[in-house]
Short mmCIF file of C-alpha atoms in Angstrom, two decimals:
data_model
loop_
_atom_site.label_atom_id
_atom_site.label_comp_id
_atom_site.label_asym_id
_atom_site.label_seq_id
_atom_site.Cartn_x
_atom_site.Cartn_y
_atom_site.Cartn_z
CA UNK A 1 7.40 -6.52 -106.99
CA UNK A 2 9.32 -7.16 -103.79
CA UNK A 3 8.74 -9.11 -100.70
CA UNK A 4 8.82 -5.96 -99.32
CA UNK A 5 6.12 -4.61 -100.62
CA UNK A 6 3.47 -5.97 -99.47
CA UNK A 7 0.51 -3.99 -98.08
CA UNK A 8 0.41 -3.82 -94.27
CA UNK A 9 -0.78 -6.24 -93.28
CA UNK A 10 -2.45 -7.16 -89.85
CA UNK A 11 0.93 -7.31 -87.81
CA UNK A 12 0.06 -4.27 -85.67
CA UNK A 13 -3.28 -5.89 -84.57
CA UNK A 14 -2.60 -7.27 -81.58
CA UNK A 15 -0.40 -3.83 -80.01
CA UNK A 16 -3.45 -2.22 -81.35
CA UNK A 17 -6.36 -4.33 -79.82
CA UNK A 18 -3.58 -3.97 -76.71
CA UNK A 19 -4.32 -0.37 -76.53
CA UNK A 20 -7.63 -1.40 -76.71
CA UNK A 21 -8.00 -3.06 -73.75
CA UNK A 22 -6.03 -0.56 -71.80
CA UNK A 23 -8.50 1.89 -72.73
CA UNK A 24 -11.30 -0.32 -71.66
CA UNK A 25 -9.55 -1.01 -68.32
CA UNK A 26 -8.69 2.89 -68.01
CA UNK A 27 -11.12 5.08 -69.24
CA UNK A 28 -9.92 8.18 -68.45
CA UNK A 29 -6.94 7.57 -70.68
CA UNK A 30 -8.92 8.09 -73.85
CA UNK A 31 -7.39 11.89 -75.44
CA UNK A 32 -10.87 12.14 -77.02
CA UNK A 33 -12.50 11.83 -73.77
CA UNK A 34 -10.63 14.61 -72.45
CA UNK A 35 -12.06 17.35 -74.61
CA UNK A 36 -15.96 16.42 -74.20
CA UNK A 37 -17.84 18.88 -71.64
CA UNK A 38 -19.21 16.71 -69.13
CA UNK A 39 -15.46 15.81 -68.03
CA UNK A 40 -14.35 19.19 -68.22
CA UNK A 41 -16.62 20.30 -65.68
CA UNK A 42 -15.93 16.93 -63.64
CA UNK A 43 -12.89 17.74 -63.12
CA UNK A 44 -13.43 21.50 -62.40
CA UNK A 45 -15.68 20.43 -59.75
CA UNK A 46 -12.73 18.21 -58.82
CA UNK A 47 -10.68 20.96 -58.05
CA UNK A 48 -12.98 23.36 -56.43
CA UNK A 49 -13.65 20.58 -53.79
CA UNK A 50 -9.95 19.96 -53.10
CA UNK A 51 -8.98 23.63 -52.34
CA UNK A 52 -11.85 23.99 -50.40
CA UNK A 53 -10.85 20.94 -48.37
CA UNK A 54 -7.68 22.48 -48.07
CA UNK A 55 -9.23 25.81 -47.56
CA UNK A 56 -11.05 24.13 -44.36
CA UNK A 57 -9.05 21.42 -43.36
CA UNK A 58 -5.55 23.39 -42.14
CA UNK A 59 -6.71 25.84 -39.98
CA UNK A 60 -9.07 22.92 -38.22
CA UNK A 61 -6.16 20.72 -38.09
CA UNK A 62 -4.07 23.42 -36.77
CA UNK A 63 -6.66 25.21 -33.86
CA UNK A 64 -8.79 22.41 -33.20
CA UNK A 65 -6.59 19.59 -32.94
CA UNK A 66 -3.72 21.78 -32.26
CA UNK A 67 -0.90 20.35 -34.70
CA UNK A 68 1.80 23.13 -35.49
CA UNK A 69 0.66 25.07 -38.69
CA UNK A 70 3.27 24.39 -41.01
CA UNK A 71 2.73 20.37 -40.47
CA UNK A 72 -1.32 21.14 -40.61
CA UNK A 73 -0.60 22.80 -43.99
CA UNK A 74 1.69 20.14 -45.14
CA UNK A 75 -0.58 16.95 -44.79
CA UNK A 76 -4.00 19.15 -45.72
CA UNK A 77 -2.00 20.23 -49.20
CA UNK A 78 -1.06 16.62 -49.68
CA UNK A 79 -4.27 15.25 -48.94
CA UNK A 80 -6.53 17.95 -51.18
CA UNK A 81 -3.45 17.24 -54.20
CA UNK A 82 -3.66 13.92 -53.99
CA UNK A 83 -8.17 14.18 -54.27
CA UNK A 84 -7.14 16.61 -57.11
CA UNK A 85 -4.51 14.00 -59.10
CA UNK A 86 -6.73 11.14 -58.55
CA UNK A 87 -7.69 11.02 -62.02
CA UNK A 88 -4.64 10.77 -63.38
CA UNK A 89 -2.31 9.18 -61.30
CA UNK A 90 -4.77 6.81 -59.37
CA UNK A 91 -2.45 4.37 -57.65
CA UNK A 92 0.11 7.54 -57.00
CA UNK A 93 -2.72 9.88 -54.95
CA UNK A 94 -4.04 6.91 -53.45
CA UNK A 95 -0.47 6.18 -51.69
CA UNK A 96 0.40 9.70 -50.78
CA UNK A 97 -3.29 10.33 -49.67
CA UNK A 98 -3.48 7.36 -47.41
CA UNK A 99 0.10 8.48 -46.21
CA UNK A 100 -1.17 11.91 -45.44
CA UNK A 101 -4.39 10.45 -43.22
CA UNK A 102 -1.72 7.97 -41.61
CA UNK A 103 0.40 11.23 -40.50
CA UNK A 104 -2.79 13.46 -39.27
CA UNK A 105 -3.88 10.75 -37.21
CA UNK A 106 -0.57 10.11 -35.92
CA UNK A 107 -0.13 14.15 -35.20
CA UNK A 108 -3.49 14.15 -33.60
CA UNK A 109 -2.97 11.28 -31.13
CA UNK A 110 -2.28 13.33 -28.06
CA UNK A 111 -5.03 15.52 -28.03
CA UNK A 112 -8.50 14.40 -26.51
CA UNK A 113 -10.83 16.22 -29.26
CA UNK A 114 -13.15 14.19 -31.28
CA UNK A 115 -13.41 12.78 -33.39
CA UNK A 116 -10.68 10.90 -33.67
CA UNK A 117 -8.91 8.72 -34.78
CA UNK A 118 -9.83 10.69 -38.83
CA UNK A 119 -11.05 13.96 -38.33
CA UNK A 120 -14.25 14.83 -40.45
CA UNK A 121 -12.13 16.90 -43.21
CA UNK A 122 -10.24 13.84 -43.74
CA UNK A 123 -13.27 11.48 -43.94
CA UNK A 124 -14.72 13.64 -46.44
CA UNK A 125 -11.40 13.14 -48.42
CA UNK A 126 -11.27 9.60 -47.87
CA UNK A 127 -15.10 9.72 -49.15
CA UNK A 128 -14.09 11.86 -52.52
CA UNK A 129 -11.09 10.05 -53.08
CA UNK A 130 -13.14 6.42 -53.55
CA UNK A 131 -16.10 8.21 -55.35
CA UNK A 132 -13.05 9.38 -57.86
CA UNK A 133 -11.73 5.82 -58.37
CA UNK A 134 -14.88 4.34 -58.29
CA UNK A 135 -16.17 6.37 -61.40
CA UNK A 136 -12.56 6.66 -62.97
CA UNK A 137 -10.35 3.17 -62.48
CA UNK A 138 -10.97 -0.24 -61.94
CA UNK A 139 -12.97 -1.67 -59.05
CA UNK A 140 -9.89 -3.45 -57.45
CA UNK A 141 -8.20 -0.43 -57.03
CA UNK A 142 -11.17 1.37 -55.38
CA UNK A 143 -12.08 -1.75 -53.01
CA UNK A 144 -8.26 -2.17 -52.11
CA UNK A 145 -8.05 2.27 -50.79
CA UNK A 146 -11.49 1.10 -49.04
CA UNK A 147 -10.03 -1.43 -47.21
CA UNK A 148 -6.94 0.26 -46.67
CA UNK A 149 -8.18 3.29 -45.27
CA UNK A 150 -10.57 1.08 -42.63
CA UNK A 151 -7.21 -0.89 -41.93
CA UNK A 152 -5.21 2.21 -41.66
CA UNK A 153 -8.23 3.68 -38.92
CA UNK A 154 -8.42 0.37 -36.52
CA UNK A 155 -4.45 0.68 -36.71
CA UNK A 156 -4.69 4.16 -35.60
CA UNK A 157 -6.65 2.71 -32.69
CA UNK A 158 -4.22 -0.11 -31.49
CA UNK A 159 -1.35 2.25 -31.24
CA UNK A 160 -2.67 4.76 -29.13
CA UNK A 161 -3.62 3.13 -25.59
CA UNK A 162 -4.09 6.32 -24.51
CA UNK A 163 -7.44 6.94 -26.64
CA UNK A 164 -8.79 3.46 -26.09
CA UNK A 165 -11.44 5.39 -23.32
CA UNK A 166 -13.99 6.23 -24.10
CA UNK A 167 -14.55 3.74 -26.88
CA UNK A 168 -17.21 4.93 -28.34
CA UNK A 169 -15.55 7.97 -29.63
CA UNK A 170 -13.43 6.35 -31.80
CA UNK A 171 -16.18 3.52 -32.42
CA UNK A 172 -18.38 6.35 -33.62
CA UNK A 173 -16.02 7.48 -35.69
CA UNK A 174 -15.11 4.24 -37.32
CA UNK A 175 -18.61 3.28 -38.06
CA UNK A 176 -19.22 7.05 -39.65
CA UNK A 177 -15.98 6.95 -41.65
CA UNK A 178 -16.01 2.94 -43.16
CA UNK A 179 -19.71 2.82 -43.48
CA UNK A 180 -20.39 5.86 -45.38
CA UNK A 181 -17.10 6.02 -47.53
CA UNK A 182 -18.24 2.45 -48.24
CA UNK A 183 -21.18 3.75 -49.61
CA UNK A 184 -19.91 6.04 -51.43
CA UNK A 185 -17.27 3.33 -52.94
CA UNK A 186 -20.45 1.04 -53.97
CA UNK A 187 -22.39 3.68 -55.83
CA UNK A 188 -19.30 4.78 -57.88
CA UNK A 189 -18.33 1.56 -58.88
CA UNK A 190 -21.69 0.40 -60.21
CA UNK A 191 -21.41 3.90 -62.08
CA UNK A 192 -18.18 3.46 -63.22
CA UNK A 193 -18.89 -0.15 -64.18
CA UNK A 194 -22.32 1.09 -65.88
CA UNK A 195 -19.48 3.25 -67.39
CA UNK A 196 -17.32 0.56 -69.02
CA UNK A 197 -19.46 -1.66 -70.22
CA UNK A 198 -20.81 1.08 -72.49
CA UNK A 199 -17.19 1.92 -73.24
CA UNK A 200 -16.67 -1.44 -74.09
CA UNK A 201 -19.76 -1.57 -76.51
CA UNK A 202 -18.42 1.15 -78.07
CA UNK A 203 -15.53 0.35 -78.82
CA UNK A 204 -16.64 -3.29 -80.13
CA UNK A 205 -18.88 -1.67 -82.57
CA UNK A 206 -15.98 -0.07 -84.00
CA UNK A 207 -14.17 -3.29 -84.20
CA UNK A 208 -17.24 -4.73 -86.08
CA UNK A 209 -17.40 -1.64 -88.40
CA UNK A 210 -13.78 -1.43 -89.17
CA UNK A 211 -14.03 -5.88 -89.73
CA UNK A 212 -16.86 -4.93 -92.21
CA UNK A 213 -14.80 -2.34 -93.95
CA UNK A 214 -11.75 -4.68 -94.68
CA UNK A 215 -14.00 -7.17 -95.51
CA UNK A 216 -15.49 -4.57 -97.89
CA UNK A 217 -11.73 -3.85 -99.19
CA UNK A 218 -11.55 -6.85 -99.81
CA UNK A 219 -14.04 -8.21 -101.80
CA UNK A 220 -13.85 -4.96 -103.80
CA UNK A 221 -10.10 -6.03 -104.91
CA UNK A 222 -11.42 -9.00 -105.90
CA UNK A 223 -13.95 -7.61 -107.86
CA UNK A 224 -11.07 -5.02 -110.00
CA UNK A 225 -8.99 -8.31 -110.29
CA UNK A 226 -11.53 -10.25 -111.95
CA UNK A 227 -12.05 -7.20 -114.17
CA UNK A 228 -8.85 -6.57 -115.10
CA UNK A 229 -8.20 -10.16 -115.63
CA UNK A 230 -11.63 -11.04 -117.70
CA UNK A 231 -11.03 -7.69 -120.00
CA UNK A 232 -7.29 -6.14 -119.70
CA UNK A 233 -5.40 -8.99 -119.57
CA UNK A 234 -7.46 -11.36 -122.09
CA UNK A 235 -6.89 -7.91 -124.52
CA UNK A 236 -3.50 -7.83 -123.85
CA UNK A 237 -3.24 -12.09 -124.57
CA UNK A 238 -4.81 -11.81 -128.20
CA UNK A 239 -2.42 -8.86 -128.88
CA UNK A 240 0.52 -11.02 -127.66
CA UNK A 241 -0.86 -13.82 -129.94
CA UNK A 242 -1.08 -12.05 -132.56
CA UNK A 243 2.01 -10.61 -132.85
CA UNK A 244 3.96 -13.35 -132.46
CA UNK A 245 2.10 -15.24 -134.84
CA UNK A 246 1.95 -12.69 -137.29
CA UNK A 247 5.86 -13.38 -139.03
CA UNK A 248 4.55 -16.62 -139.92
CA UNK A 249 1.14 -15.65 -141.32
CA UNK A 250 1.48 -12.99 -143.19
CA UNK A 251 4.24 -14.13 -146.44
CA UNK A 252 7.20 -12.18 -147.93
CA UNK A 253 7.06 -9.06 -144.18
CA UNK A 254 9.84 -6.82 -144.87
CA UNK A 255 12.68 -6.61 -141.38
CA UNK A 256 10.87 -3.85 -140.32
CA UNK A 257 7.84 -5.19 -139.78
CA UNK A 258 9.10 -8.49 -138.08
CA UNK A 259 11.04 -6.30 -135.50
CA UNK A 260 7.71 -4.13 -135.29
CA UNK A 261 5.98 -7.12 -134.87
CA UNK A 262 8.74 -8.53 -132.36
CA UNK A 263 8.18 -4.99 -130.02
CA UNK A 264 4.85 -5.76 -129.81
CA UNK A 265 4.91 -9.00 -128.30
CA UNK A 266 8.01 -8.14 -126.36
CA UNK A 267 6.06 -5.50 -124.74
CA UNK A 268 2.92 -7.23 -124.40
CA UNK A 269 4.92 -10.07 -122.52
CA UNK A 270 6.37 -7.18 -120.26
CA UNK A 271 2.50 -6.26 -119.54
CA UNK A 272 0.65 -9.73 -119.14
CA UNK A 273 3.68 -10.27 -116.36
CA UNK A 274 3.03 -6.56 -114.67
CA UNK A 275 -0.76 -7.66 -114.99
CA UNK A 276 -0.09 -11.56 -113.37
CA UNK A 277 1.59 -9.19 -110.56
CA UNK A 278 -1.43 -6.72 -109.80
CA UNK A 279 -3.56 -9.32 -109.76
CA UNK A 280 -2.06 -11.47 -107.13
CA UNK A 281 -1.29 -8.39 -105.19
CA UNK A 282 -5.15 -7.72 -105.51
CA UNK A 283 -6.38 -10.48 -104.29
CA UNK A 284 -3.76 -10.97 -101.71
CA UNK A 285 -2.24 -14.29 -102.26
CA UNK A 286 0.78 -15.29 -100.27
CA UNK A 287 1.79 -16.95 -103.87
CA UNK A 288 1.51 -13.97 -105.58
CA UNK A 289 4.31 -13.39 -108.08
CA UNK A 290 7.13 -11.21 -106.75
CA UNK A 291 9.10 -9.96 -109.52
CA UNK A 292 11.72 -6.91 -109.08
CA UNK A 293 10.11 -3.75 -109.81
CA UNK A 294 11.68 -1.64 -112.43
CA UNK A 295 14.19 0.81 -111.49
CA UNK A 296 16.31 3.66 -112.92
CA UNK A 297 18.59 1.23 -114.46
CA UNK A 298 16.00 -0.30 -116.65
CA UNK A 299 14.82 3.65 -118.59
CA UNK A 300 17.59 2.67 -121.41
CA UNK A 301 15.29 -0.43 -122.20
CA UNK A 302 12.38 1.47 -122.00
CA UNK A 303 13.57 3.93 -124.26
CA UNK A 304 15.02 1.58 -127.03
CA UNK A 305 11.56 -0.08 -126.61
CA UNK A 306 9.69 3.60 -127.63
CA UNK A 307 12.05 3.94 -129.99
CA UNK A 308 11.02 0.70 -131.89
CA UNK A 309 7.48 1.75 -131.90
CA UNK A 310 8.66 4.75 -134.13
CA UNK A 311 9.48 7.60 -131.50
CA UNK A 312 12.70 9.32 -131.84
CA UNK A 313 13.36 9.41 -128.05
CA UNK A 314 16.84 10.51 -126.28
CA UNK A 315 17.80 9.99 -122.90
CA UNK A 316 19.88 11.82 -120.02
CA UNK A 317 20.40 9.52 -117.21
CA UNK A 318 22.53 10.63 -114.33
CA UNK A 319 24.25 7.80 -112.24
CA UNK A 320 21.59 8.82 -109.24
CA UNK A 321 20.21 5.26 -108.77
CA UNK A 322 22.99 4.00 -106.06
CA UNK A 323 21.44 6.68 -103.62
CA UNK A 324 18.26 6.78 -104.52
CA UNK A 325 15.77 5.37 -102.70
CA UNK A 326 14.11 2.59 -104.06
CA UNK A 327 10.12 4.07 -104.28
CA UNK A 328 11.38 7.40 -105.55
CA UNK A 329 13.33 5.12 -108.58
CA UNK A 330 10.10 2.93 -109.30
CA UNK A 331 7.89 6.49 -109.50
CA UNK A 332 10.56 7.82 -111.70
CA UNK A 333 10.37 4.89 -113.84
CA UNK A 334 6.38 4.92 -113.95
CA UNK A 335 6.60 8.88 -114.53
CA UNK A 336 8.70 8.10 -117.86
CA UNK A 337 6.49 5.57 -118.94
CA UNK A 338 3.43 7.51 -119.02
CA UNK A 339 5.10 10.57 -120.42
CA UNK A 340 6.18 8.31 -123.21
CA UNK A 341 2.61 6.62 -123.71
CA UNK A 342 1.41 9.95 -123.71
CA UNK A 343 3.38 10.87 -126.59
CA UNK A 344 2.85 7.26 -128.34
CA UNK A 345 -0.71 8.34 -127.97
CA UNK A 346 -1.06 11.93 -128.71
CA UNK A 347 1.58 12.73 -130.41
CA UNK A 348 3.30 9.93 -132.65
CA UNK A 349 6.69 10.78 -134.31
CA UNK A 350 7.27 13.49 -132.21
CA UNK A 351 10.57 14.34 -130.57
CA UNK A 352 11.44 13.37 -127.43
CA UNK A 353 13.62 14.32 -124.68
CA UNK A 354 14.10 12.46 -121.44
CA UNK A 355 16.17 13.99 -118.58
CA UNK A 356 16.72 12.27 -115.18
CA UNK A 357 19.24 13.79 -112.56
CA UNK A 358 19.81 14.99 -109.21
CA UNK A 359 18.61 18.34 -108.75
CA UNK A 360 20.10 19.63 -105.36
CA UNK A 361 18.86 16.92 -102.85
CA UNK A 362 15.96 15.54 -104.83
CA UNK A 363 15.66 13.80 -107.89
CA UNK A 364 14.99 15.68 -111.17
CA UNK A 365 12.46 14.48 -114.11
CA UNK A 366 11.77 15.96 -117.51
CA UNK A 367 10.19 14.37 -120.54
CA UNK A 368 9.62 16.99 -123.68
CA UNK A 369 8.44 16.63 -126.68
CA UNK A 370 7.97 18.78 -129.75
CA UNK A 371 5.20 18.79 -131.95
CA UNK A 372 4.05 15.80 -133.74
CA UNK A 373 4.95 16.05 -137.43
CA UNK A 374 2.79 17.32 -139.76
CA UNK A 375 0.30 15.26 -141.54
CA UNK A 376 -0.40 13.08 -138.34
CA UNK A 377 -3.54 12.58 -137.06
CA UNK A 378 -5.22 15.42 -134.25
CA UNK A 379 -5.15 13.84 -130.90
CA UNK A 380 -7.10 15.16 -127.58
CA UNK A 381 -5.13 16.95 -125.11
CA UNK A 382 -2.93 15.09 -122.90
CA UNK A 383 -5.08 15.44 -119.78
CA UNK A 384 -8.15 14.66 -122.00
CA UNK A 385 -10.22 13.11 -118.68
CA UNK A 386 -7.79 9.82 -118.65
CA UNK A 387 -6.01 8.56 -115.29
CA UNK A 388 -2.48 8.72 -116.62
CA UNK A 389 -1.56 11.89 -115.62
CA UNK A 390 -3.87 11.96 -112.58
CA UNK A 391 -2.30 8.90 -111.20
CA UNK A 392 1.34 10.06 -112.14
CA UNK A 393 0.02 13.19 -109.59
CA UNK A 394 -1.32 10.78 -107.02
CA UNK A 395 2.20 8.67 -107.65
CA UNK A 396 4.08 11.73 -106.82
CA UNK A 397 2.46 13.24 -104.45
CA UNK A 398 2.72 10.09 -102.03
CA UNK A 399 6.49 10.58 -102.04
CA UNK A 400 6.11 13.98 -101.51
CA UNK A 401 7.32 15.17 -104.94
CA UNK A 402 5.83 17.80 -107.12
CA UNK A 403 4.15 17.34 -110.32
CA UNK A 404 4.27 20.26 -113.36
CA UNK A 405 2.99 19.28 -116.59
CA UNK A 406 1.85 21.50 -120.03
CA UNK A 407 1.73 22.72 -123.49
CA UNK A 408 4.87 24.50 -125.06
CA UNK A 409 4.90 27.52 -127.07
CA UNK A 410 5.91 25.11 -129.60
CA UNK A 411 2.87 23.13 -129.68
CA UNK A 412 4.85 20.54 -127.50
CA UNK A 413 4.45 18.53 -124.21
CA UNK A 414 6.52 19.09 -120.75
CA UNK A 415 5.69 16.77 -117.73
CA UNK A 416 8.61 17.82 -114.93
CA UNK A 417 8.60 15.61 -111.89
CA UNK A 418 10.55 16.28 -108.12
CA UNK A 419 11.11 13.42 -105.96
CA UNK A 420 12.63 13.24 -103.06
CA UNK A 421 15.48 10.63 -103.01
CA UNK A 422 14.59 9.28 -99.56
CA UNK A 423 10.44 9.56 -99.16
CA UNK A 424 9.33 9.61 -95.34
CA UNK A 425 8.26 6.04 -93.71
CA UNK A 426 4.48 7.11 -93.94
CA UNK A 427 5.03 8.13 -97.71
CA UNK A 428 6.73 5.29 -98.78
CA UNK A 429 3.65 2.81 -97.09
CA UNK A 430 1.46 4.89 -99.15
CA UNK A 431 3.68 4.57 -102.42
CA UNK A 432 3.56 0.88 -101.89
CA UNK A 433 0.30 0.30 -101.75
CA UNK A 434 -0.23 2.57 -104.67
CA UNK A 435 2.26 1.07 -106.86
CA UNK A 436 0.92 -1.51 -109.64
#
């Protein structure tokens, strides 16, 4: 196994606890909150208010304070858009909403009605526009349109001598507009904050449930590892033990039998190192051993290993494995090897066939066998409740391949395998953390 393929790991945790805190700081943001009811009809509400502002705002800006009607409609429509984008764009609408008060109180300057220097349509929309970032956004931003729009009216003031007397017109109005848009401000940020800190609660129960599940993971690959290693791999030791010792205690073993004897522990060795690798990837150790995984290029060995056991096995390799991806060569690998311990298993003596090639774009697998000669001993079926064929379907289907397997008319075996030759990013994390 690789460096490379390691399990992902927690690299992406701190873009992801990033996000986090965004969505904390901007509630709104959140795609799920979007589609719940309550916000649906928030923001329908939202919208009925602005176009009735609009509705009543333009033609008072244009009779009663007597601005020309295209200019009355131009700062109205910015000022009920603006309410209406709030949500979204927060520091956007506030700009262009504080721009269009600016302009209808400059507009309105020469006239002598009251009140002045905001009229009462665009109080109200300085009024909806905090109670939208109060409830929506952070409190900075809602304090900081507060404060600008009671800026923005005492600036008003300054500039127009002309309006100075009486003062308590535009006193009046001052008082009316800062004090209860202030109010307004207060009660939506204690909502919104009320708001946040739930959000935030939330959210750090998830944290502590998804902590609890890894930790789960975890200590549930440690559990399989000490499994595999207490039973599997002591099995697998004694086997490799005993055939190597067995030349030298059993007197006068025919060649055949010391090269039987010499598969064995050859591919016992080949197991107890495959095993030493699962296990360190199951526990996750950094010193875990990292050995190349098997590719294309090692199915002659495999083959010449079956055929020592006593299976007459031939292979059809293609040259495919210079532009083949890596994952798709280590499935086709694993796919051969379980159609060929299927056969050691089921069917010993029979036939074999093994075919690996490129089939248009993807890569093309075919083990067959024929019926076991006669006189052998009855086996289950191949898919007999077992995970070898299951997990050669998992295998596959993480790359995206296809899977066919059966009985011939012969009384044979086909498994037929399609793999793509370059898996998709997301398939291939999958494959590695599947792979043994």
């Amino acid at each position: 196994m690789t460096s490379d393929d390691h399990e992902p790991s927690s690299a992406g945790a701190p873009a992801a606890r990033d996000v986090r805190r965004a969505r904390r700081r901007w509630p709104w943001s959140t795609r799920r909150e979007w589609a719940t009811w309550p916000v649906v009809v928030a923001r329908l509400v939202l919208v009925v208010i602005a176009a009735t502002l609009f509705a009543v705002a333009a033609p008072v800006t244009a009779v009663v304070y007597g601005v020309p009607v295209p200019l009355a409609l131009l700062v109205t429509a910015v000022l009920s858009v603006s309410l209406g984008l709030a949500p979204v764009l927060p520091r956007t609408a506030s700009v262009a909403h504080l721009v269009a008060v600016a302009a209808l109180g400059v507009m309105t300057i020469g006239g002598d009605v009251a009140p002045w220097p905001l009229p009462v349509t665009a109080i109200i929309g300085v009024g909806a526009l905090v109670v939208v970032l109060g409830v929506r956004t952070d409190w900075r931003l809602t304090a900081a349109v507060w404060t600008a729009a009671t800026v923005l009216t005492l600036a008003l003031v300054a500039v127009a001598p002309s309006r100075w007397e009486p003062a308590d017109v535009w006193a009046s109005t001052f008082v009316v507009s800062a004090g209860s848009t202030l109010l307004l401000a207060g009660a939506a940020v204690a909502i919104g904050q009320r708001r946040a800190v739930r959000v935030e609660l939330a959210e750090a129960r998830r944290d502590v449930e998804l902590e609890q599940e890894r930790r789960r993971t975890v200590e549930e690959r440690a559990r399989i590892a000490r499994e595999l290693h207490d039973v599997v791999a002591h099995s697998m030791s004694v086997v490799h033990m005993q055939a190597e010792s067995a030349p030298y205690r059993v007197q006068d073993l025919p060649p055949e039998a010391r090269a039987e004897f010499a598969a064995i522990a050859g591919t016992s060795r080949t197991a107890l190192r495959e095993m030493r690798q699962l296990l360190g990837t199951l526990r996750g150790g950094a010193d875990a051993e990292r050995a190349p995984q098997p590719q294309l290029a090692d199915l002659p060995d495999l083959v010449e290993r079956t055929r020592v056991a006593g299976i007459p096995v031939t292979l059809h390799l293609d040259a495919v494995d210079g532009d083949a991806d890596r994952l798709a060569q280590l499935t086709a690998y694993r796919v051969v090897q379980e159609a060929l311990g299927n056969v050691a298993r089921h069917a010993p003596g029979a036939s074999t066939v093994v075919t690996v090639g490129r089939h248009g774009a993807a890569l093309r697998v075919e083990v067959t066998n024929s019926a076991p000669p006669a006189g052998t001993v009855a086996a289950p079926p191949p898919d007999d409740g077992g995970f070898g064929l299951a997990g050669m379907r998992e295998r596959v289907a993480a790359l995206g391949g296809t899977v066919e397997h059966g009985p011939r008319p012969d009384g044979g075996f086909r498994v037929a395998v399609t793999l793509p030759t370059t898996p998709a990013p997301a398939s291939s994390t999958r494959a590695d953390e599947e792979q043994p």
